[in-house]
PDB file of C-alpha atoms in Angstrom:
ATOM      1  CA  MET T   1     127.033 134.890  80.345  1.00 50.00           C
ATOM      2  CA  LYS T   2     130.775 135.510  80.014  1.00 51.00           C
ATOM      3  CA  ALA T   3     131.025 132.856  77.312  1.00 50.00           C
ATOM      4  CA  ALA T   4     128.073 134.382  75.419  1.00 48.00           C
ATOM      5  CA  ALA T   5     129.595 137.864  75.650  1.00 49.00           C
ATOM      6  CA  ALA T   6     132.940 136.565  74.403  1.00 49.00           C
ATOM      7  CA  PHE T   7     131.205 134.800  71.500  1.00 52.00           C
ATOM      8  CA  VAL T   8     129.351 137.964  70.421  1.00 52.00           C
ATOM      9  CA  PHE T   9     132.520 140.049  70.744  1.00 50.00           C
ATOM     10  CA  GLY T  10     134.455 137.551  68.626  1.00 54.00           C
ATOM     11  CA  ALA T  11     131.743 137.512  65.972  1.00 54.00           C
ATOM     12  CA  LEU T  12     131.645 141.310  65.851  1.00 54.00           C
ATOM     13  CA  SER T  13     135.428 141.517  65.590  1.00 53.00           C
ATOM     14  CA  ALA T  14     135.462 138.975  62.761  1.00 56.00           C
ATOM     15  CA  ALA T  15     132.799 140.947  60.914  1.00 52.00           C
ATOM     16  CA  VAL T  16     134.766 144.179  61.210  1.00 52.00           C
ATOM     17  CA  LEU T  17     138.003 142.529  60.101  1.00 52.00           C
ATOM     18  CA  SER T  18     136.309 140.934  57.062  1.00 50.00           C
ATOM     19  CA  GLY T  19     135.927 144.359  55.533  1.00 49.00           C
ATOM     20  CA  GLN T  20     132.782 146.493  55.431  1.00 47.00           C
ATOM     21  CA  GLN T  21     133.455 147.376  51.796  1.00 50.00           C
ATOM     22  CA  ALA T  22     132.722 143.768  50.796  1.00 62.00           C
ATOM     23  CA  ALA T  23     129.305 142.250  50.142  1.00 74.00           C
ATOM     24  CA  PRO T  24     126.831 142.839  52.979  1.00 84.00           C
ATOM     25  CA  ILE T  25     124.632 140.109  54.463  1.00 90.00           C
ATOM     26  CA  GLN T  26     121.245 139.944  52.758  1.00 88.00           C
ATOM     27  CA  ASP T  27     119.662 136.531  52.072  1.00 89.00           C
ATOM     28  CA  ASN T  28     120.590 134.671  55.260  1.00 94.00           C
ATOM     29  CA  SER T  29     117.543 134.559  57.532  1.00 95.00           C
ATOM     30  CA  PHE T  30     117.020 131.526  59.768  1.00 97.00           C
ATOM     31  CA  LEU T  31     113.334 130.654  60.265  1.00 96.00           C
ATOM     32  CA  LEU T  32     111.963 132.844  57.461  1.00 96.00           C
ATOM     33  CA  GLU T  33     112.736 133.529  53.802  1.00 96.00           C
ATOM     34  CA  GLU T  34     113.815 136.795  52.219  1.00 96.00           C
ATOM     35  CA  ALA T  35     112.344 137.764  48.849  1.00 96.00           C
ATOM     36  CA  TYR T  36     115.718 137.797  47.089  1.00 96.00           C
ATOM     37  CA  ASN T  37     116.532 135.100  44.543  1.00 96.00           C
ATOM     38  CA  GLN T  38     120.127 134.185  43.799  1.00 95.00           C
ATOM     39  CA  GLU T  39     121.894 136.478  41.356  1.00 93.00           C
ATOM     40  CA  GLU T  40     122.985 135.068  38.013  1.00 93.00           C
ATOM     41  CA  GLY T  41     125.978 132.775  38.400  1.00 92.00           C
ATOM     42  CA  VAL T  42     125.840 132.761  42.226  1.00 94.00           C
ATOM     43  CA  VAL T  43     125.060 129.540  44.138  1.00 96.00           C
ATOM     44  CA  GLN T  44     124.325 129.250  47.853  1.00 97.00           C
ATOM     45  CA  HIS T  45     124.785 126.248  50.157  1.00 98.00           C
ATOM     46  CA  ILE T  46     122.940 126.453  53.496  1.00 98.00           C
ATOM     47  CA  THR T  47     123.231 124.131  56.490  1.00 98.00           C
ATOM     48  CA  THR T  48     121.097 124.470  59.632  1.00 98.00           C
ATOM     49  CA  PHE T  49     120.999 122.585  62.934  1.00 98.00           C
ATOM     50  CA  GLN T  50     118.327 122.993  65.602  1.00 97.00           C
ATOM     51  CA  ARG T  51     118.338 121.198  68.967  1.00 96.00           C
ATOM     52  CA  PHE T  52     115.177 121.189  71.059  1.00 93.00           C
ATOM     53  CA  ARG T  53     114.632 120.750  74.759  1.00 89.00           C
ATOM     54  CA  GLY T  54     114.425 117.029  75.508  1.00 85.00           C
ATOM     55  CA  GLY T  55     117.108 115.917  73.058  1.00 88.00           C
ATOM     56  CA  SER T  56     115.338 115.991  69.687  1.00 92.00           C
ATOM     57  CA  TRP T  57     117.121 117.776  66.872  1.00 95.00           C
ATOM     58  CA  SER T  58     116.849 118.451  63.155  1.00 96.00           C
ATOM     59  CA  ALA T  59     119.370 119.374  60.471  1.00 98.00           C
ATOM     60  CA  THR T  60     118.840 120.557  56.894  1.00 98.00           C
ATOM     61  CA  PHE T  61     120.940 121.178  53.825  1.00 98.00           C
ATOM     62  CA  THR T  62     119.666 123.505  51.084  1.00 98.00           C
ATOM     63  CA  GLN T  63     121.282 124.404  47.775  1.00 98.00           C
ATOM     64  CA  GLU T  64     119.937 127.331  45.695  1.00 98.00           C
ATOM     65  CA  TRP T  65     120.627 127.864  41.975  1.00 97.00           C
ATOM     66  CA  PRO T  66     119.616 130.683  39.597  1.00 96.00           C
ATOM     67  CA  VAL T  67     118.207 129.367  36.283  1.00 95.00           C
ATOM     68  CA  PRO T  68     120.034 131.100  34.816  1.00 90.00           C
ATOM     69  CA  GLY T  69     119.283 134.572  36.186  1.00 91.00           C
ATOM     70  CA  GLN T  70     117.594 136.049  39.236  1.00 94.00           C
ATOM     71  CA  THR T  71     114.020 135.800  37.893  1.00 96.00           C
ATOM     72  CA  HIS T  72     113.838 132.017  38.369  1.00 97.00           C
ATOM     73  CA  GLN T  73     115.437 129.961  41.128  1.00 98.00           C
ATOM     74  CA  LEU T  74     115.545 126.214  41.782  1.00 98.00           C
ATOM     75  CA  SER T  75     116.600 124.648  45.062  1.00 98.00           C
ATOM     76  CA  TYR T  76     116.280 121.505  47.113  1.00 98.00           C
ATOM     77  CA  THR T  77     116.245 120.813  50.855  1.00 98.00           C
ATOM     78  CA  VAL T  78     117.296 117.555  52.496  1.00 98.00           C
ATOM     79  CA  ALA T  79     116.484 116.962  56.174  1.00 97.00           C
ATOM     80  CA  TRP T  80     117.915 114.671  58.838  1.00 97.00           C
ATOM     81  CA  ALA T  81     116.346 114.449  62.279  1.00 96.00           C
ATOM     82  CA  ARG T  82     116.256 112.755  65.644  1.00 94.00           C
ATOM     83  CA  VAL T  83     112.811 112.628  67.219  1.00 91.00           C
ATOM     84  CA  GLY T  84     111.673 111.327  70.609  1.00 82.00           C
ATOM     85  CA  GLY T  85     113.374 111.343  74.007  1.00 66.00           C
ATOM     86  CA  GLU T  86     116.900 110.531  75.124  1.00 63.00           C
ATOM     87  CA  GLU T  87     116.125 106.819  75.622  1.00 66.00           C
ATOM     88  CA  ASP T  88     113.390 106.239  73.024  1.00 75.00           C
ATOM     89  CA  PHE T  89     114.203 107.995  69.782  1.00 86.00           C
ATOM     90  CA  SER T  90     114.341 107.550  66.017  1.00 89.00           C
ATOM     91  CA  GLU T  91     116.982 109.053  63.783  1.00 92.00           C
ATOM     92  CA  GLY T  92     117.159 109.237  60.007  1.00 95.00           C
ATOM     93  CA  ILE T  93     116.440 111.144  56.823  1.00 96.00           C
ATOM     94  CA  GLY T  94     113.304 113.286  56.653  1.00 96.00           C
ATOM     95  CA  ASP T  95     111.206 114.376  53.704  1.00 97.00           C
ATOM     96  CA  VAL T  96     112.874 116.150  50.759  1.00 98.00           C
ATOM     97  CA  ALA T  97     111.607 119.409  49.239  1.00 98.00           C
ATOM     98  CA  LEU T  98     112.128 120.480  45.601  1.00 98.00           C
ATOM     99  CA  ASN T  99     111.566 124.225  45.306  1.00 98.00           C
ATOM    100  CA  TYR T 100     110.880 126.748  42.546  1.00 98.00           C
ATOM    101  CA  ARG T 101     110.786 130.472  43.351  1.00 98.00           C
ATOM    102  CA  TYR T 102     109.867 133.377  41.077  1.00 98.00           C
ATOM    103  CA  GLN T 103     111.173 136.921  41.565  1.00 97.00           C
ATOM    104  CA  LEU T 104     107.849 138.683  41.146  1.00 97.00           C
ATOM    105  CA  ALA T 105     108.928 142.174  42.166  1.00 95.00           C
ATOM    106  CA  GLY T 106     112.140 143.927  43.093  1.00 90.00           C
ATOM    107  CA  ASN T 107     115.507 142.381  43.926  1.00 88.00           C
ATOM    108  CA  GLY T 108     118.275 142.811  46.464  1.00 83.00           C
ATOM    109  CA  ASP T 109     118.747 146.466  45.479  1.00 87.00           C
ATOM    110  CA  ALA T 110     115.066 147.477  45.679  1.00 89.00           C
ATOM    111  CA  LYS T 111     113.122 148.991  48.584  1.00 94.00           C
ATOM    112  CA  PHE T 112     110.502 146.269  48.194  1.00 97.00           C
ATOM    113  CA  ALA T 113     110.762 142.751  46.832  1.00 97.00           C
ATOM    114  CA  CYS T 114     108.328 139.846  46.530  1.00 98.00           C
ATOM    115  CA  ALA T 115     109.018 136.214  45.630  1.00 98.00           C
ATOM    116  CA  PRO T 116     106.379 133.426  45.676  1.00 98.00           C
ATOM    117  CA  ARG T 117     107.561 129.824  45.988  1.00 98.00           C
ATOM    118  CA  VAL T 118     106.046 126.428  45.219  1.00 98.00           C
ATOM    119  CA  SER T 119     107.604 123.220  46.561  1.00 98.00           C
ATOM    120  CA  VAL T 120     107.012 119.548  45.828  1.00 98.00           C
ATOM    121  CA  LEU T 121     107.410 117.464  48.996  1.00 98.00           C
ATOM    122  CA  ILE T 122     108.774 113.940  48.558  1.00 98.00           C
ATOM    123  CA  PRO T 123     108.028 111.431  51.369  1.00 97.00           C
ATOM    124  CA  THR T 124     111.550 110.069  51.849  1.00 97.00           C
ATOM    125  CA  GLY T 125     111.229 110.020  55.657  1.00 96.00           C
ATOM    126  CA  ASP T 126     109.869 106.970  57.519  1.00 95.00           C
ATOM    127  CA  SER T 127     106.455 108.009  58.864  1.00 93.00           C
ATOM    128  CA  SER T 128     106.242 104.916  61.101  1.00 92.00           C
ATOM    129  CA  ARG T 129     109.223 106.296  63.037  1.00 92.00           C
ATOM    130  CA  GLY T 130     107.988 109.901  63.077  1.00 91.00           C
ATOM    131  CA  LEU T 131     110.564 111.060  60.533  1.00 94.00           C
ATOM    132  CA  GLY T 132     108.247 111.999  57.658  1.00 94.00           C
ATOM    133  CA  SER T 133     104.681 112.768  56.628  1.00 96.00           C
ATOM    134  CA  GLY T 134     104.152 109.580  54.598  1.00 95.00           C
ATOM    135  CA  SER T 135     102.682 111.572  51.707  1.00 97.00           C
ATOM    136  CA  ALA T 136     103.803 113.547  48.707  1.00 98.00           C
ATOM    137  CA  GLY T 137     102.513 117.093  48.929  1.00 98.00           C
ATOM    138  CA  LEU T 138     102.662 120.707  47.849  1.00 98.00           C
ATOM    139  CA  GLN T 139     103.805 123.760  49.733  1.00 98.00           C
ATOM    140  CA  PHE T 140     103.162 127.375  48.773  1.00 98.00           C
ATOM    141  CA  ASP T 141     104.836 130.418  50.308  1.00 98.00           C
ATOM    142  CA  VAL T 142     105.101 134.116  49.543  1.00 98.00           C
ATOM    143  CA  ALA T 143     108.044 136.123  50.866  1.00 98.00           C
ATOM    144  CA  ALA T 144     108.027 139.936  50.928  1.00 98.00           C
ATOM    145  CA  SER T 145     110.992 142.089  51.946  1.00 97.00           C
ATOM    146  CA  THR T 146     110.826 145.800  52.757  1.00 97.00           C
ATOM    147  CA  VAL T 147     113.723 148.160  53.426  1.00 96.00           C
ATOM    148  CA  LEU T 148     112.516 150.312  56.337  1.00 96.00           C
ATOM    149  CA  SER T 149     115.637 152.480  56.611  1.00 95.00           C
ATOM    150  CA  SER T 150     119.382 152.311  56.071  1.00 92.00           C
ATOM    151  CA  ARG T 151     119.622 150.146  59.206  1.00 94.00           C
ATOM    152  CA  PHE T 152     116.412 148.084  59.273  1.00 97.00           C
ATOM    153  CA  VAL T 153     114.819 145.557  56.906  1.00 97.00           C
ATOM    154  CA  ALA T 154     111.569 143.610  57.468  1.00 97.00           C
ATOM    155  CA  HIS T 155     110.608 140.236  55.989  1.00 98.00           C
ATOM    156  CA  THR T 156     107.088 138.765  55.850  1.00 98.00           C
ATOM    157  CA  ASN T 157     106.103 135.170  54.996  1.00 98.00           C
ATOM    158  CA  LEU T 158     102.678 133.628  54.334  1.00 98.00           C
ATOM    159  CA  GLY T 159     102.152 130.062  53.184  1.00 98.00           C
ATOM    160  CA  SER T 160     100.393 126.722  53.337  1.00 98.00           C
ATOM    161  CA  THR T 161     101.206 122.997  53.042  1.00 98.00           C
ATOM    162  CA  TRP T 162      98.860 120.348  51.634  1.00 98.00           C
ATOM    163  CA  LEU T 163      99.415 116.617  52.140  1.00 98.00           C
ATOM    164  CA  PRO T 164      96.633 114.561  50.481  1.00 98.00           C
ATOM    165  CA  ARG T 165      97.613 111.214  52.086  1.00 97.00           C
ATOM    166  CA  ALA T 166      99.504 112.021  55.282  1.00 97.00           C
ATOM    167  CA  LYS T 167     100.209 109.002  57.481  1.00 96.00           C
ATOM    168  CA  ASN T 168     100.742 108.655  61.235  1.00 94.00           C
ATOM    169  CA  ARG T 169     102.938 106.087  63.019  1.00 92.00           C
ATOM    170  CA  ARG T 170     100.118 103.505  63.012  1.00 93.00           C
ATOM    171  CA  GLY T 171      99.647 103.805  59.253  1.00 94.00           C
ATOM    172  CA  ASP T 172      96.334 105.710  59.321  1.00 96.00           C
ATOM    173  CA  ARG T 173      95.938 108.146  56.442  1.00 96.00           C
ATOM    174  CA  ALA T 174      94.119 111.452  56.019  1.00 97.00           C
ATOM    175  CA  ALA T 175      94.480 114.699  54.075  1.00 97.00           C
ATOM    176  CA  THR T 176      96.082 117.473  56.120  1.00 98.00           C
ATOM    177  CA  LEU T 177      96.470 121.213  55.642  1.00 98.00           C
ATOM    178  CA  ALA T 178      98.818 123.618  57.413  1.00 98.00           C
ATOM    179  CA  TRP T 179      99.133 127.400  57.408  1.00 98.00           C
ATOM    180  CA  ASN T 180     102.197 129.411  58.314  1.00 98.00           C
ATOM    181  CA  ALA T 181     102.994 133.076  58.844  1.00 98.00           C
ATOM    182  CA  GLY T 182     106.140 134.841  59.903  1.00 98.00           C
ATOM    183  CA  GLN T 183     107.552 138.300  60.462  1.00 98.00           C
ATOM    184  CA  SER T 184     111.111 139.434  61.102  1.00 98.00           C
ATOM    185  CA  VAL T 185     113.069 142.631  61.571  1.00 98.00           C
ATOM    186  CA  ILE T 186     116.798 142.763  60.792  1.00 97.00           C
ATOM    187  CA  TRP T 187     119.060 145.418  62.313  1.00 97.00           C
ATOM    188  CA  THR T 188     122.150 146.083  60.201  1.00 95.00           C
ATOM    189  CA  ALA T 189     124.517 147.006  63.015  1.00 95.00           C
ATOM    190  CA  LEU T 190     127.301 146.651  60.417  1.00 93.00           C
ATOM    191  CA  PRO T 191     127.069 145.520  56.792  1.00 91.00           C
ATOM    192  CA  THR T 192     128.738 142.294  57.951  1.00 94.00           C
ATOM    193  CA  PHE T 193     127.084 141.957  61.396  1.00 96.00           C
ATOM    194  CA  ASN T 194     123.300 141.792  61.826  1.00 97.00           C
ATOM    195  CA  VAL T 195     120.895 141.274  64.704  1.00 98.00           C
ATOM    196  CA  LEU T 196     117.661 139.379  63.930  1.00 97.00           C
ATOM    197  CA  LEU T 197     114.297 139.086  65.620  1.00 98.00           C
ATOM    198  CA  GLU T 198     112.077 136.500  63.900  1.00 98.00           C
ATOM    199  CA  THR T 199     108.570 135.317  64.769  1.00 98.00           C
ATOM    200  CA  ALA T 200     107.074 132.187  63.202  1.00 98.00           C
ATOM    201  CA  TRP T 201     103.517 130.810  63.619  1.00 98.00           C
ATOM    202  CA  THR T 202     102.102 127.553  62.240  1.00 98.00           C
ATOM    203  CA  HIS T 203      98.599 126.063  62.394  1.00 98.00           C
ATOM    204  CA  PHE T 204      98.695 122.419  61.326  1.00 97.00           C
ATOM    205  CA  GLU T 205      96.704 119.205  61.269  1.00 97.00           C
ATOM    206  CA  ASN T 206      97.750 115.794  62.616  1.00 95.00           C
ATOM    207  CA  VAL T 207      96.406 112.434  61.497  1.00 96.00           C
ATOM    208  CA  LEU T 208      94.412 110.908  64.398  1.00 96.00           C
ATOM    209  CA  GLY T 209      92.825 108.018  62.486  1.00 95.00           C
ATOM    210  CA  PRO T 210      91.587 107.007  59.044  1.00 96.00           C
ATOM    211  CA  ARG T 211      90.350 110.244  57.400  1.00 94.00           C
ATOM    212  CA  ARG T 212      90.351 111.943  60.820  1.00 96.00           C
ATOM    213  CA  VAL T 213      92.605 114.842  61.856  1.00 96.00           C
ATOM    214  CA  GLY T 214      93.234 117.061  64.849  1.00 96.00           C
ATOM    215  CA  THR T 215      94.673 120.555  64.902  1.00 96.00           C
ATOM    216  CA  ALA T 216      97.543 122.175  66.781  1.00 96.00           C
ATOM    217  CA  GLN T 217      99.558 125.380  66.684  1.00 96.00           C
ATOM    218  CA  ALA T 218     103.166 126.421  67.204  1.00 97.00           C
ATOM    219  CA  PHE T 219     104.522 129.908  67.816  1.00 97.00           C
ATOM    220  CA  PHE T 220     108.164 130.888  68.279  1.00 98.00           C
ATOM    221  CA  VAL T 221     110.028 134.142  68.852  1.00 98.00           C
ATOM    222  CA  SER T 222     113.667 133.838  67.852  1.00 98.00           C
ATOM    223  CA  PRO T 223     116.382 136.441  68.551  1.00 98.00           C
ATOM    224  CA  GLY T 224     119.671 135.828  66.781  1.00 98.00           C
ATOM    225  CA  ILE T 225     122.858 137.188  65.264  1.00 98.00           C
ATOM    226  CA  ARG T 226     124.714 136.570  62.011  1.00 97.00           C
ATOM    227  CA  TRP T 227     127.983 137.807  60.594  1.00 97.00           C
ATOM    228  CA  ALA T 228     129.962 137.461  57.372  1.00 96.00           C
ATOM    229  CA  TRP T 229     133.477 136.632  56.295  1.00 94.00           C
ATOM    230  CA  ASN T 230     134.083 137.956  52.788  1.00 93.00           C
ATOM    231  CA  LEU T 231     137.121 136.298  51.224  1.00 93.00           C
ATOM    232  CA  PRO T 232     139.200 137.790  48.379  1.00 90.00           C
ATOM    233  CA  SER T 233     138.062 134.936  46.116  1.00 89.00           C
ATOM    234  CA  GLY T 234     134.475 136.209  46.313  1.00 88.00           C
ATOM    235  CA  LEU T 235     133.310 133.481  48.680  1.00 94.00           C
ATOM    236  CA  GLN T 236     131.029 134.764  51.425  1.00 95.00           C
ATOM    237  CA  ILE T 237     130.728 132.661  54.594  1.00 96.00           C
ATOM    238  CA  VAL T 238     127.844 133.539  56.922  1.00 97.00           C
ATOM    239  CA  PRO T 239     127.587 131.786  60.312  1.00 97.00           C
ATOM    240  CA  GLY T 240     124.700 132.542  62.653  1.00 98.00           C
ATOM    241  CA  LEU T 241     123.191 131.635  66.001  1.00 98.00           C
ATOM    242  CA  ALA T 242     119.645 132.004  67.345  1.00 98.00           C
ATOM    243  CA  VAL T 243     117.576 130.921  70.347  1.00 98.00           C
ATOM    244  CA  PRO T 244     113.952 130.135  69.337  1.00 97.00           C
ATOM    245  CA  VAL T 245     111.668 130.490  72.359  1.00 97.00           C
ATOM    246  CA  GLY T 246     108.164 129.045  72.327  1.00 96.00           C
ATOM    247  CA  VAL T 247     105.306 131.277  73.436  1.00 95.00           C
ATOM    248  CA  GLY T 248     101.556 130.674  73.702  1.00 94.00           C
ATOM    249  CA  PRO T 249     100.850 127.123  72.471  1.00 93.00           C
ATOM    250  CA  SER T 250     104.612 126.408  72.381  1.00 94.00           C
ATOM    251  CA  ARG T 251     105.525 127.996  75.714  1.00 93.00           C
ATOM    252  CA  ALA T 252     107.224 124.808  77.010  1.00 90.00           C
ATOM    253  CA  ASP T 253     109.576 124.610  74.012  1.00 93.00           C
ATOM    254  CA  ARG T 254     113.097 125.983  73.699  1.00 95.00           C
ATOM    255  CA  ALA T 255     115.760 125.425  71.051  1.00 96.00           C
ATOM    256  CA  VAL T 256     119.219 126.437  69.916  1.00 97.00           C
ATOM    257  CA  PHE T 257     119.588 127.171  66.204  1.00 98.00           C
ATOM    258  CA  VAL T 258     122.904 127.167  64.315  1.00 98.00           C
ATOM    259  CA  TYR T 259     123.233 128.445  60.741  1.00 98.00           C
ATOM    260  CA  LEU T 260     126.046 128.272  58.173  1.00 98.00           C
ATOM    261  CA  SER T 261     125.988 129.521  54.560  1.00 98.00           C
ATOM    262  CA  PHE T 262     128.559 129.440  51.747  1.00 97.00           C
ATOM    263  CA  GLU T 263     127.807 131.669  48.747  1.00 96.00           C
ATOM    264  CA  HIS T 264     130.040 131.959  45.692  1.00 93.00           C
ATOM    265  CA  ALA T 265     130.075 132.420  41.925  1.00 91.00           C
ATOM    266  CA  MET T 266     129.832 129.291  39.779  1.00 88.00           C
ATOM    267  CA  TRP T 267     129.932 131.003  36.373  1.00 83.00           C
ATOM    268  CA  SER T 268     130.262 134.505  34.965  1.00 80.00           C
ATOM    269  CA  PRO T 269     127.006 136.215  33.945  1.00 77.00           C
ATOM    270  CA  GLU T 270     126.611 136.740  30.222  1.00 67.00           C
ATOM    271  CA  ARG T 271     126.876 140.367  29.169  1.00 55.00           C
ATOM    272  CA  PRO T 272     124.923 141.809  26.225  1.00 49.00           C
TER     273      PRO T 272
END
């Protein structure tokens, strides 16, 4: 408890010292997405690490690019994971996602924003070792962000994932469908120090045999914190920490989630 208190105090102090007049934290949620595309000329690099009870872990790297302005955004996500127990595990690259997101309504300055996303999933992970789905697929998601007050912002996600030829470890194939929903509330304690409460639910299908699937669910509640260091060069560094806790169908699961983002300008926006 003393170590946790010291960590939070250090993070808060760093946020205050970074300067409240600099850019606030906005598009740095952990388990969910905000409905804010990257501004013209600004690129973001995001790394996450999540360790689960039992020794399994997963890491991702995402890079987001405006093309060339905020209306359209392209990104990709590469995953690396360790699955299984401490003595019997597999480790390697997971599936890759190529993402396109459209700023349908609003932006980072609006009271309400909405951004639908479509992703192409590439089966780069080894399904025989539990590291990938074994199938190319499509994922759809809609993110909506609402400013509730000067201190609170809410984010809502709804989506689905379709894998037409998912494969289990034995090599059996079947089409699978998953649905996801999420809701978060962000408290802006300071422009450069936020407290998050995220909830994420997934209903998904597993391949049991040839053309045969079973269903399962996962539900997590994840409290967390994030803070920002705004450097004179314009680089914004946002570290974060969360503790996803499984409830309901996931009540036996616990995890520690670490987040790190670098956001900076790559080119100057063209002016009319």
